[in-house]
Structure formats: structure tokens, C-alpha cells
């Protein structure tokens, strides 16, 4: 048996993530092979999906990725699983432009059913016209069932079930509120701490005790084996080493990006927090993350800071995104206005003071090369007026935005988390892995 379904909601804050984590863990505990996916560009939810399923989660995004790529990677990972579960993004039809990139678009593209989770804490029979609208707005979206969240009593649920009966969507039950499975507030994404494993286990039990898992399985169909992803042609000799920052400060990556890097070089990992020696590598990738939560440790590791600065000065290719970019600046300033010295490759400062959210899809254009990514941060930059930048950056609606891609020697840095796994390596080399000099170190 191989089944797949997508958990979506009419609107945000309905409990999609808690439900996803709990169901993933329940199936895993029953001996199923589970594969988690996430609609959209979120690189934090996937960390928690991976914890719940004990298997890496995969992003599916029809804005950042060609549709053929989405189909290909979904098929590649779901074929080795019994249950594939995709968590949706925002409301069912919410996309970057209309429904582009929405949960509904992903469900249609992959031909998989949708299970709705509805926050019905302040709603009764009025849910009927809402469900009717969701069901009929796009008949190609197969809504196979509804789970009602935050419902306290059987009498309340009776109104909701009657609404389902009238609309013709199966009701799979209701989940009462439970503070023990409440997910803590998040900084940029879901909170990460040592108690989260207990929350997932409790969510699995609470959900399974209150909804019909067997009915859920009956409502979703078996998946078909589709196209396999084409292997990437090796274009960089395996003697070329790519060093990737990975620790509690730098962890926001897309799995397929890392897999892509593994096809073109020897990938090794290092920690800017804990390691005192930078690996001898021709390429360095400083991923995004939470450097602002580890400022003292990052700043105190002067040996690592000095070696990264020296690598940049001698022409090693370095690519940094968001948190990695912040780390390459002169200082990061925390919410209390305390400045912590960083690497100093770029004469800029980033600050968490007076936090203001900047987010959205980004299309980056260098000459004939286009790569999509996503920007999501609360910090702001100062002192960057004299820094060279490259390329142009546009929103999903085609409007040019002021986000910069900073350059120095062979160093490239920006707030954007790029998704390059769908790009032909021969063309992406013109940016990510093409040097302006021949001074890079090979191993």
C-alpha cells in the first residue's frame, strides 16, 4: 500500500502543523514507512516534520520550482513510503499570485486528495456554506474529508457533522483543545527545544483517540508510480570540496539543494559555533538560520571568524544566505542594542532592534540566468551603501524589490534563500560556483 494526501485548511492558524506532526508520528509508531512533504518555501516546518517522521522532509513549491520538478521529486520520495503526507501552506487557495503555489495547486498537480482541518472553536452550522464554497470553487481539488479542531463537546460537533452531511464531505471527527500539544510560539518558524519530542508523541495519541484514522485511510486512494528524476550530470570533479555550515545557528536548508551539491562535489559539514578550523574547501556555503540566538558563541569563536575572512580575501567562493549573510557582516546587533563582532567580509551591520518582517518570493536574474527563492527575516541592514551588488531581484508579481546580492571577490550574499536544485548545473555555475579568479583552494 502506498497512499498520499495533503492536509490543508480554509485559513491559517487552524492547526495544520500539529495535526501533521501527530499523524506522521502515529503512522510511524504503527510501523508504516512515512514520508513528509511541505507545500511552499518554509525551511523550519520541515525540520519538525523530519523529527516526527524520522525521515527528511521535502519542500514542494510551484513558484520556486518548475511543475515537472515538483512531480519528479514527489514521485522519487513517495515511492519508498507507505504513507506520504503533505502539509499545506496558509489557506487552501492562498498563493503568491491568486492560487499559484497554493495547497490546492499542489494537490491538483500531484492528483492527491485533500483533508481539511478547520478551526471550528467559534463556528457551528455556518461551516456548511464555507465547506460548500471550498468544494465547488475548483472541482478539480478533491476534498476527501474534514477534521474539526478545537471542538470541546459532542453537541458542538453534531452541528459540524450535519454541515458535512449536507455538503457531501465526509467528517473524520473532531479534536478537543489540549494545552499539552500546543506548539510554542515561534521566532521565524516553529519553536525548537528539547520538549518538542514529547509534544509530538502526545499529539499522536490525542489525535488518534479522537478521529477515525481508518476512515481517513479509506478516504484516500493509492498513489501511482510516476516519473523518476533524471540524474544530474557531474560537472565539477569530485576532488572539489564544498564545505557547508551546519549547527544550531545555521540549519535552514532545502534537502534537494544539498542533494544537488552532493552530485557536483564532495560535501563536508562544519560548525561556525563549535569548530575552530575551517575545512580546506574550494566552496563554502553559509546557510540561513538563527545566528541572532547564538551571538555570543559565534562572536567568541575568533579562530573561525578569522579563517572565513581569510578565505574570502584569497578568493575562495563563498555563498551565504540570510543568517549566513548576517554572519559575514561587521556586527549583528541584538534586540537590546548590543553589537557582536562577526566575520567582517562586508562592512555592513544587521540589527534585530525594532523588528519588522520582510518576506516574499524572489526571482533573481543574472544575465540570462533566473533562480527563484524566498525572503523571510526580521532583521534590517545598515552600512551597505558602498558594497557592490549583482543581479536584479523581483517579487512574484514581477516588481523589482530593493533586496541586494552583495559581492566581494568570489563571495555572494543576500537575504534570499535560493532554490537551485531545479536548475541545470551547467547554467547555475555562472553564479554559485564560478570564480572570478583561479585562487580557490581545491582538496
Short mmCIF file of C-alpha atoms in Angstrom, two decimals:
data_model
loop_
_atom_site.label_atom_id
_atom_site.label_comp_id
_atom_site.label_asym_id
_atom_site.label_seq_id
_atom_site.Cartn_x
_atom_site.Cartn_y
_atom_site.Cartn_z
CA UNK A 1 0.00 0.00 0.00
CA UNK A 2 1.20 3.49 -0.86
CA UNK A 3 -1.15 6.35 -0.07
CA UNK A 4 -0.74 10.11 -0.18
CA UNK A 5 -2.82 13.04 1.00
CA UNK A 6 -2.48 16.74 1.71
CA UNK A 7 -3.56 18.43 4.95
CA UNK A 8 -4.93 21.90 4.23
CA UNK A 9 -7.12 24.48 5.95
CA UNK A 10 -9.53 27.25 4.92
CA UNK A 11 -7.26 29.77 6.68
CA UNK A 12 -4.06 29.92 8.70
CA UNK A 13 -3.88 29.10 12.42
CA UNK A 14 -6.18 26.12 12.09
CA UNK A 15 -3.73 23.57 13.48
CA UNK A 16 -2.31 22.10 10.27
CA UNK A 17 1.18 21.64 11.67
CA UNK A 18 0.15 20.00 14.94
CA UNK A 19 -2.15 17.64 13.05
CA UNK A 20 0.57 16.84 10.52
CA UNK A 21 3.16 16.08 13.18
CA UNK A 22 0.77 13.94 15.21
CA UNK A 23 -0.45 11.90 12.24
CA UNK A 24 3.08 11.38 10.95
CA UNK A 25 4.21 10.05 14.31
CA UNK A 26 1.12 7.87 14.78
CA UNK A 27 1.68 6.15 11.44
CA UNK A 28 5.37 5.75 12.22
CA UNK A 29 4.56 4.20 15.60
CA UNK A 30 2.28 1.69 13.85
CA UNK A 31 5.13 0.54 11.64
CA UNK A 32 4.29 2.44 8.47
CA UNK A 33 7.02 3.97 6.32
CA UNK A 34 6.09 7.65 6.26
CA UNK A 35 7.36 10.43 4.03
CA UNK A 36 6.65 14.08 4.95
CA UNK A 37 6.40 16.94 2.48
CA UNK A 38 5.73 20.66 2.91
CA UNK A 39 3.97 22.98 0.47
CA UNK A 40 5.82 26.21 -0.02
CA UNK A 41 9.25 27.58 0.90
CA UNK A 42 9.20 27.02 4.68
CA UNK A 43 12.50 25.53 5.83
CA UNK A 44 11.53 25.34 9.52
CA UNK A 45 8.37 23.25 9.42
CA UNK A 46 10.35 20.64 7.50
CA UNK A 47 12.76 20.32 10.44
CA UNK A 48 9.85 19.30 12.67
CA UNK A 49 8.32 17.04 10.03
CA UNK A 50 11.66 15.27 9.87
CA UNK A 51 11.63 14.83 13.64
CA UNK A 52 8.09 13.43 13.63
CA UNK A 53 8.67 11.04 10.72
CA UNK A 54 12.34 10.29 11.47
CA UNK A 55 12.95 10.90 7.79
CA UNK A 56 13.94 14.13 5.96
CA UNK A 57 11.01 16.23 4.76
CA UNK A 58 10.85 17.63 1.24
CA UNK A 59 9.61 21.03 0.02
CA UNK A 60 7.17 21.18 -2.89
CA UNK A 61 6.71 24.66 -4.34
CA UNK A 62 5.25 25.55 -7.73
CA UNK A 63 6.57 29.12 -7.54
CA UNK A 64 10.23 28.30 -6.88
CA UNK A 65 10.20 25.06 -8.88
CA UNK A 66 9.03 24.02 -12.36
CA UNK A 67 5.97 21.79 -12.14
CA UNK A 68 7.89 18.92 -13.72
CA UNK A 69 10.43 19.13 -10.90
CA UNK A 70 7.68 19.06 -8.25
CA UNK A 71 6.17 15.93 -9.79
CA UNK A 72 9.57 14.32 -10.14
CA UNK A 73 10.76 14.79 -6.57
CA UNK A 74 7.36 13.85 -5.13
CA UNK A 75 7.41 10.59 -7.05
CA UNK A 76 11.02 9.91 -6.12
CA UNK A 77 10.36 10.09 -2.39
CA UNK A 78 6.81 8.76 -2.14
CA UNK A 79 7.63 5.52 -3.96
CA UNK A 80 9.63 4.26 -0.97
CA UNK A 81 6.87 5.03 1.55
CA UNK A 82 3.55 3.59 2.70
CA UNK A 83 2.13 6.98 3.66
CA UNK A 84 3.08 10.31 2.09
CA UNK A 85 1.70 13.33 3.92
CA UNK A 86 1.97 16.87 2.60
CA UNK A 87 1.31 19.80 4.91
CA UNK A 88 -0.29 22.69 3.07
CA UNK A 89 0.52 26.38 3.30
CA UNK A 90 -1.78 29.17 4.58
CA UNK A 91 -5.36 28.75 3.34
CA UNK A 92 -6.26 26.14 0.73
CA UNK A 93 -6.25 28.52 -2.25
CA UNK A 94 -3.77 31.11 -0.95
CA UNK A 95 -0.86 31.54 -3.36
CA UNK A 96 1.77 34.06 -4.37
CA UNK A 97 -0.48 35.34 -7.15
CA UNK A 98 -4.05 34.07 -6.83
CA UNK A 99 -3.64 30.30 -6.27
CA UNK A 100 -0.13 29.97 -7.72
CA UNK A 101 1.93 27.92 -5.28
CA UNK A 102 -1.11 27.14 -3.13
CA UNK A 103 -2.00 23.88 -1.44
CA UNK A 104 -4.81 23.47 -3.98
CA UNK A 105 -2.43 23.80 -6.92
CA UNK A 106 -0.07 21.19 -5.44
CA UNK A 107 -2.95 18.78 -4.77
CA UNK A 108 -4.20 19.08 -8.35
CA UNK A 109 -0.74 18.78 -9.84
CA UNK A 110 0.00 15.57 -7.92
CA UNK A 111 -3.57 14.24 -8.18
CA UNK A 112 -3.89 13.61 -4.44
CA UNK A 113 -6.83 14.19 -2.07
CA UNK A 114 -7.10 16.98 0.47
CA UNK A 115 -8.02 16.51 4.12
CA UNK A 116 -9.22 19.79 5.58
CA UNK A 117 -8.56 20.78 9.17
CA UNK A 118 -10.94 23.50 10.33
CA UNK A 119 -10.64 25.63 13.45
CA UNK A 120 -14.31 25.36 14.48
CA UNK A 121 -13.97 26.72 18.03
CA UNK A 122 -16.35 29.62 17.27
CA UNK A 123 -18.41 28.13 14.49
CA UNK A 124 -21.34 25.76 14.09
CA UNK A 125 -23.65 25.19 11.11
CA UNK A 126 -22.23 28.25 9.30
CA UNK A 127 -19.36 25.97 8.30
CA UNK A 128 -21.73 24.46 5.70
CA UNK A 129 -21.55 27.31 3.14
CA UNK A 130 -17.80 27.63 3.75
CA UNK A 131 -17.26 23.95 3.01
CA UNK A 132 -19.60 24.17 0.05
CA UNK A 133 -17.58 27.05 -1.37
CA UNK A 134 -14.27 25.27 -0.89
CA UNK A 135 -15.66 22.12 -2.52
CA UNK A 136 -17.20 23.81 -5.56
CA UNK A 137 -14.76 26.69 -6.18
CA UNK A 138 -12.43 24.37 -8.07
CA UNK A 139 -13.99 20.93 -8.68
CA UNK A 140 -10.57 19.54 -9.64
CA UNK A 141 -9.50 19.83 -6.00
CA UNK A 142 -10.63 16.62 -4.31
CA UNK A 143 -11.62 17.38 -0.70
CA UNK A 144 -11.85 13.89 0.73
CA UNK A 145 -12.62 14.68 4.36
CA UNK A 146 -12.73 17.23 7.16
CA UNK A 147 -11.29 17.20 10.67
CA UNK A 148 -12.66 19.80 13.08
CA UNK A 149 -10.14 21.26 15.51
CA UNK A 150 -10.61 22.92 18.92
CA UNK A 151 -14.10 21.46 19.41
CA UNK A 152 -14.91 20.76 23.07
CA UNK A 153 -18.19 18.83 23.07
CA UNK A 154 -20.11 16.20 21.16
CA UNK A 155 -23.10 18.53 20.95
CA UNK A 156 -20.96 21.18 19.22
CA UNK A 157 -19.62 18.55 16.84
CA UNK A 158 -23.17 17.48 15.95
CA UNK A 159 -23.77 20.82 14.17
CA UNK A 160 -20.50 20.47 12.28
CA UNK A 161 -21.19 16.91 11.21
CA UNK A 162 -24.63 17.87 9.96
CA UNK A 163 -22.98 20.56 7.83
CA UNK A 164 -20.66 17.94 6.33
CA UNK A 165 -23.58 15.65 5.57
CA UNK A 166 -25.41 18.44 3.74
CA UNK A 167 -22.34 19.48 1.72
CA UNK A 168 -21.29 15.90 0.97
CA UNK A 169 -17.83 15.90 2.51
CA UNK A 170 -17.04 13.08 4.98
CA UNK A 171 -16.38 14.17 8.54
CA UNK A 172 -13.46 12.31 10.12
CA UNK A 173 -14.13 13.51 13.66
CA UNK A 174 -13.10 16.35 15.95
CA UNK A 175 -10.10 17.16 18.14
CA UNK A 176 -10.69 18.78 21.56
CA UNK A 177 -8.30 21.52 22.73
CA UNK A 178 -5.26 20.19 24.57
CA UNK A 179 -2.65 22.51 26.05
CA UNK A 180 -0.14 19.67 26.23
CA UNK A 181 0.13 19.56 22.44
CA UNK A 182 0.11 23.31 21.89
CA UNK A 183 3.11 24.29 19.81
CA UNK A 184 5.12 27.13 21.40
CA UNK A 185 5.25 30.47 19.63
CA UNK A 186 7.96 30.69 17.03
CA UNK A 187 10.68 33.14 16.16
CA UNK A 188 10.60 32.71 12.41
CA UNK A 189 9.11 29.27 12.50
CA UNK A 190 8.15 26.54 14.93
CA UNK A 191 9.96 26.73 18.24
CA UNK A 192 12.77 24.22 18.66
CA UNK A 193 13.62 22.83 22.08
CA UNK A 194 14.13 19.56 23.92
CA UNK A 195 10.44 19.20 24.86
CA UNK A 196 9.24 19.00 21.28
CA UNK A 197 9.59 15.22 21.03
CA UNK A 198 7.13 14.83 23.92
CA UNK A 199 4.69 17.21 22.23
CA UNK A 200 4.76 15.12 19.04
CA UNK A 201 4.10 11.88 20.91
CA UNK A 202 1.24 13.40 22.87
CA UNK A 203 -0.21 14.89 19.68
CA UNK A 204 -0.11 11.46 18.01
CA UNK A 205 -2.07 9.88 20.86
CA UNK A 206 -4.54 12.73 21.26
CA UNK A 207 -5.36 12.87 17.55
CA UNK A 208 -5.71 9.10 17.12
CA UNK A 209 -8.02 8.93 20.15
CA UNK A 210 -10.37 11.50 18.67
CA UNK A 211 -10.54 10.99 14.92
CA UNK A 212 -11.06 7.94 12.73
CA UNK A 213 -7.67 7.03 11.24
CA UNK A 214 -9.23 4.03 9.47
CA UNK A 215 -11.84 6.29 7.87
CA UNK A 216 -9.07 8.68 6.85
CA UNK A 217 -7.21 5.86 5.12
CA UNK A 218 -10.39 4.77 3.35
CA UNK A 219 -10.94 8.29 2.03
CA UNK A 220 -7.58 8.49 0.24
CA UNK A 221 -6.56 6.46 -2.78
CA UNK A 222 -3.39 4.61 -3.61
CA UNK A 223 -0.74 6.62 -5.42
CA UNK A 224 0.70 5.79 -8.80
CA UNK A 225 4.37 5.39 -9.58
CA UNK A 226 5.34 8.31 -11.76
CA UNK A 227 8.39 9.65 -13.50
CA UNK A 228 11.75 9.32 -11.86
CA UNK A 229 14.08 12.28 -11.55
CA UNK A 230 16.81 12.43 -14.12
CA UNK A 231 20.31 12.13 -12.71
CA UNK A 232 22.36 15.31 -12.69
CA UNK A 233 25.38 15.24 -14.94
CA UNK A 234 28.57 15.64 -12.92
CA UNK A 235 30.25 18.85 -13.99
CA UNK A 236 32.62 19.55 -11.10
CA UNK A 237 35.26 16.92 -10.34
CA UNK A 238 34.68 15.06 -7.11
CA UNK A 239 38.07 16.34 -5.95
CA UNK A 240 36.35 19.70 -5.43
CA UNK A 241 35.17 20.08 -1.83
CA UNK A 242 32.08 22.02 -0.73
CA UNK A 243 32.02 22.95 2.98
CA UNK A 244 28.54 23.61 4.40
CA UNK A 245 27.90 25.36 7.72
CA UNK A 246 25.57 23.26 9.85
CA UNK A 247 24.83 23.72 13.55
CA UNK A 248 22.20 25.30 15.82
CA UNK A 249 22.83 28.72 14.24
CA UNK A 250 22.84 27.57 10.59
CA UNK A 251 20.26 24.95 9.71
CA UNK A 252 17.77 26.41 7.22
CA UNK A 253 18.36 24.45 4.04
CA UNK A 254 16.37 22.69 1.33
CA UNK A 255 17.22 18.99 1.19
CA UNK A 256 17.21 18.88 -2.60
CA UNK A 257 19.73 21.75 -2.69
CA UNK A 258 22.07 19.67 -0.55
CA UNK A 259 21.49 16.61 -2.74
CA UNK A 260 22.30 18.75 -5.78
CA UNK A 261 25.59 19.82 -4.19
CA UNK A 262 26.44 16.20 -3.47
CA UNK A 263 26.21 15.43 -7.18
CA UNK A 264 28.83 18.03 -8.12
CA UNK A 265 31.35 17.81 -5.31
CA UNK A 266 32.44 16.27 -2.04
CA UNK A 267 30.22 17.76 0.65
CA UNK A 268 31.51 18.15 4.20
CA UNK A 269 29.94 19.96 7.15
CA UNK A 270 31.39 22.27 9.76
CA UNK A 271 30.17 24.38 12.67
CA UNK A 272 30.93 28.11 12.89
CA UNK A 273 29.97 27.84 16.58
CA UNK A 274 31.93 24.81 17.74
CA UNK A 275 34.75 24.21 15.25
CA UNK A 276 37.97 26.20 15.38
CA UNK A 277 39.31 25.06 12.00
CA UNK A 278 37.67 25.82 8.67
CA UNK A 279 37.73 22.83 6.29
CA UNK A 280 40.05 23.14 3.31
CA UNK A 281 37.48 23.64 0.57
CA UNK A 282 37.05 25.38 -2.74
CA UNK A 283 33.47 26.36 -1.97
CA UNK A 284 31.77 27.39 1.27
CA UNK A 285 28.01 27.53 1.80
CA UNK A 286 26.77 29.53 4.79
CA UNK A 287 23.12 28.60 5.08
CA UNK A 288 20.45 30.60 6.86
CA UNK A 289 19.45 30.02 10.44
CA UNK A 290 19.32 31.69 13.85
CA UNK A 291 22.69 33.43 14.30
CA UNK A 292 20.93 36.11 16.34
CA UNK A 293 20.16 33.50 19.00
CA UNK A 294 23.82 32.44 19.31
CA UNK A 295 25.65 35.74 19.02
CA UNK A 296 27.99 35.34 21.97
CA UNK A 297 29.24 31.91 20.86
CA UNK A 298 29.66 32.97 17.24
CA UNK A 299 31.50 36.14 18.21
CA UNK A 300 33.80 34.37 20.68
CA UNK A 301 34.93 31.87 18.03
CA UNK A 302 37.54 34.29 16.69
CA UNK A 303 39.54 31.49 15.06
CA UNK A 304 36.66 30.52 12.78
CA UNK A 305 35.78 34.14 12.02
CA UNK A 306 39.38 34.91 11.03
CA UNK A 307 39.68 31.85 8.80
CA UNK A 308 36.45 32.59 6.91
CA UNK A 309 37.61 36.20 6.40
CA UNK A 310 40.97 34.96 5.12
CA UNK A 311 39.27 32.51 2.76
CA UNK A 312 37.15 35.32 1.33
CA UNK A 313 40.20 37.56 0.89
CA UNK A 314 42.15 34.93 -1.04
CA UNK A 315 39.29 34.22 -3.44
CA UNK A 316 37.53 31.14 -2.11
CA UNK A 317 33.97 31.04 -3.43
CA UNK A 318 31.51 31.64 -0.59
CA UNK A 319 27.75 31.73 -0.90
CA UNK A 320 25.76 32.99 2.10
CA UNK A 321 22.04 33.43 2.59
CA UNK A 322 20.10 35.31 5.27
CA UNK A 323 21.68 34.21 8.58
CA UNK A 324 24.87 33.37 6.71
CA UNK A 325 24.91 36.86 5.21
CA UNK A 326 24.44 38.39 8.66
CA UNK A 327 27.40 36.37 9.92
CA UNK A 328 29.62 37.78 7.15
CA UNK A 329 28.93 41.38 8.20
CA UNK A 330 30.83 43.51 10.69
CA UNK A 331 28.34 43.10 13.53
CA UNK A 332 24.97 41.66 14.46
CA UNK A 333 23.05 43.84 16.90
CA UNK A 334 20.59 42.10 19.22
CA UNK A 335 17.21 43.37 20.42
CA UNK A 336 18.88 45.09 23.39
CA UNK A 337 21.18 47.13 21.10
CA UNK A 338 24.27 45.08 21.96
CA UNK A 339 26.61 44.68 18.96
CA UNK A 340 28.57 41.45 18.50
CA UNK A 341 31.57 41.37 16.13
CA UNK A 342 31.22 38.94 13.25
CA UNK A 343 33.40 37.94 10.26
CA UNK A 344 33.75 41.35 8.61
CA UNK A 345 33.77 40.32 4.96
CA UNK A 346 31.17 43.01 4.27
CA UNK A 347 31.17 46.43 6.01
CA UNK A 348 27.51 46.10 6.96
CA UNK A 349 25.64 45.66 10.22
CA UNK A 350 22.42 43.76 10.77
CA UNK A 351 20.13 44.57 13.65
CA UNK A 352 17.26 42.87 15.46
CA UNK A 353 16.17 46.19 17.00
CA UNK A 354 12.60 47.23 16.20
CA UNK A 355 11.95 44.00 14.34
CA UNK A 356 9.93 44.31 11.13
CA UNK A 357 9.02 41.38 8.92
CA UNK A 358 10.21 41.26 5.31
CA UNK A 359 9.00 38.30 3.28
CA UNK A 360 8.01 37.08 -0.13
CA UNK A 361 9.06 35.07 -3.14
CA UNK A 362 12.01 36.45 -5.05
CA UNK A 363 13.14 35.95 -8.63
CA UNK A 364 16.84 36.66 -9.04
CA UNK A 365 18.15 37.48 -12.51
CA UNK A 366 21.82 37.44 -13.52
CA UNK A 367 22.21 37.98 -17.26
CA UNK A 368 20.26 35.06 -18.79
CA UNK A 369 20.01 33.06 -15.55
CA UNK A 370 16.87 33.14 -13.39
CA UNK A 371 16.64 31.49 -9.98
CA UNK A 372 13.72 31.63 -7.59
CA UNK A 373 13.93 31.82 -3.83
CA UNK A 374 12.23 33.22 -0.75
CA UNK A 375 12.98 36.04 1.68
CA UNK A 376 11.82 35.90 5.31
CA UNK A 377 13.54 37.86 8.08
CA UNK A 378 13.02 40.39 10.84
CA UNK A 379 16.48 41.97 10.88
CA UNK A 380 17.48 45.05 8.91
CA UNK A 381 20.75 46.10 7.29
CA UNK A 382 22.74 49.32 7.66
CA UNK A 383 26.09 50.46 6.29
CA UNK A 384 25.75 48.67 2.96
CA UNK A 385 25.76 51.70 0.66
CA UNK A 386 29.32 51.14 -0.58
CA UNK A 387 29.06 47.38 -1.13
CA UNK A 388 28.94 46.08 -4.67
CA UNK A 389 25.83 44.12 -5.62
CA UNK A 390 24.93 41.98 -8.60
CA UNK A 391 21.82 40.95 -10.46
CA UNK A 392 18.27 42.17 -10.12
CA UNK A 393 15.61 40.90 -7.72
CA UNK A 394 11.86 40.78 -8.41
CA UNK A 395 8.75 39.83 -6.45
CA UNK A 396 6.33 37.10 -7.54
CA UNK A 397 4.31 39.81 -9.29
CA UNK A 398 7.33 40.96 -11.30
CA UNK A 399 8.01 44.15 -9.34
CA UNK A 400 11.68 44.92 -8.70
CA UNK A 401 12.48 44.90 -4.97
CA UNK A 402 15.41 46.54 -3.12
CA UNK A 403 16.90 43.30 -1.76
CA UNK A 404 20.60 43.25 -2.66
CA UNK A 405 23.01 40.48 -3.55
CA UNK A 406 26.30 41.61 -2.06
CA UNK A 407 29.58 40.70 -3.72
CA UNK A 408 33.22 40.76 -2.70
CA UNK A 409 35.90 38.80 -4.56
CA UNK A 410 34.14 35.42 -5.03
CA UNK A 411 31.73 35.98 -2.13
CA UNK A 412 27.98 36.30 -2.80
CA UNK A 413 25.49 37.01 -0.01
CA UNK A 414 21.86 38.06 0.33
CA UNK A 415 18.75 37.66 2.44
CA UNK A 416 17.29 35.27 -0.16
CA UNK A 417 17.09 31.52 0.35
CA UNK A 418 17.56 30.30 -3.21
CA UNK A 419 16.23 27.02 -4.57
CA UNK A 420 18.73 25.87 -7.16
CA UNK A 421 18.02 22.12 -7.22
CA UNK A 422 15.78 22.52 -10.28
CA UNK A 423 18.41 24.44 -12.24
CA UNK A 424 20.69 22.83 -14.79
CA UNK A 425 24.15 22.80 -13.13
CA UNK A 426 25.81 23.99 -16.33
CA UNK A 427 23.90 27.28 -16.19
CA UNK A 428 23.93 27.88 -12.44
CA UNK A 429 27.72 27.70 -12.46
CA UNK A 430 27.71 31.23 -13.83
CA UNK A 431 26.76 32.39 -10.36
CA UNK A 432 27.09 30.00 -7.46
CA UNK A 433 30.25 28.16 -8.43
CA UNK A 434 32.07 30.25 -10.98
CA UNK A 435 35.11 32.11 -9.62
CA UNK A 436 36.39 35.49 -10.73
CA UNK A 437 39.92 34.23 -10.14
CA UNK A 438 41.75 30.91 -10.06
CA UNK A 439 42.93 31.27 -6.48
CA UNK A 440 40.35 28.91 -4.97
CA UNK A 441 41.70 26.05 -2.91
CA UNK A 442 41.00 22.52 -4.09
CA UNK A 443 41.32 19.41 -1.97
#
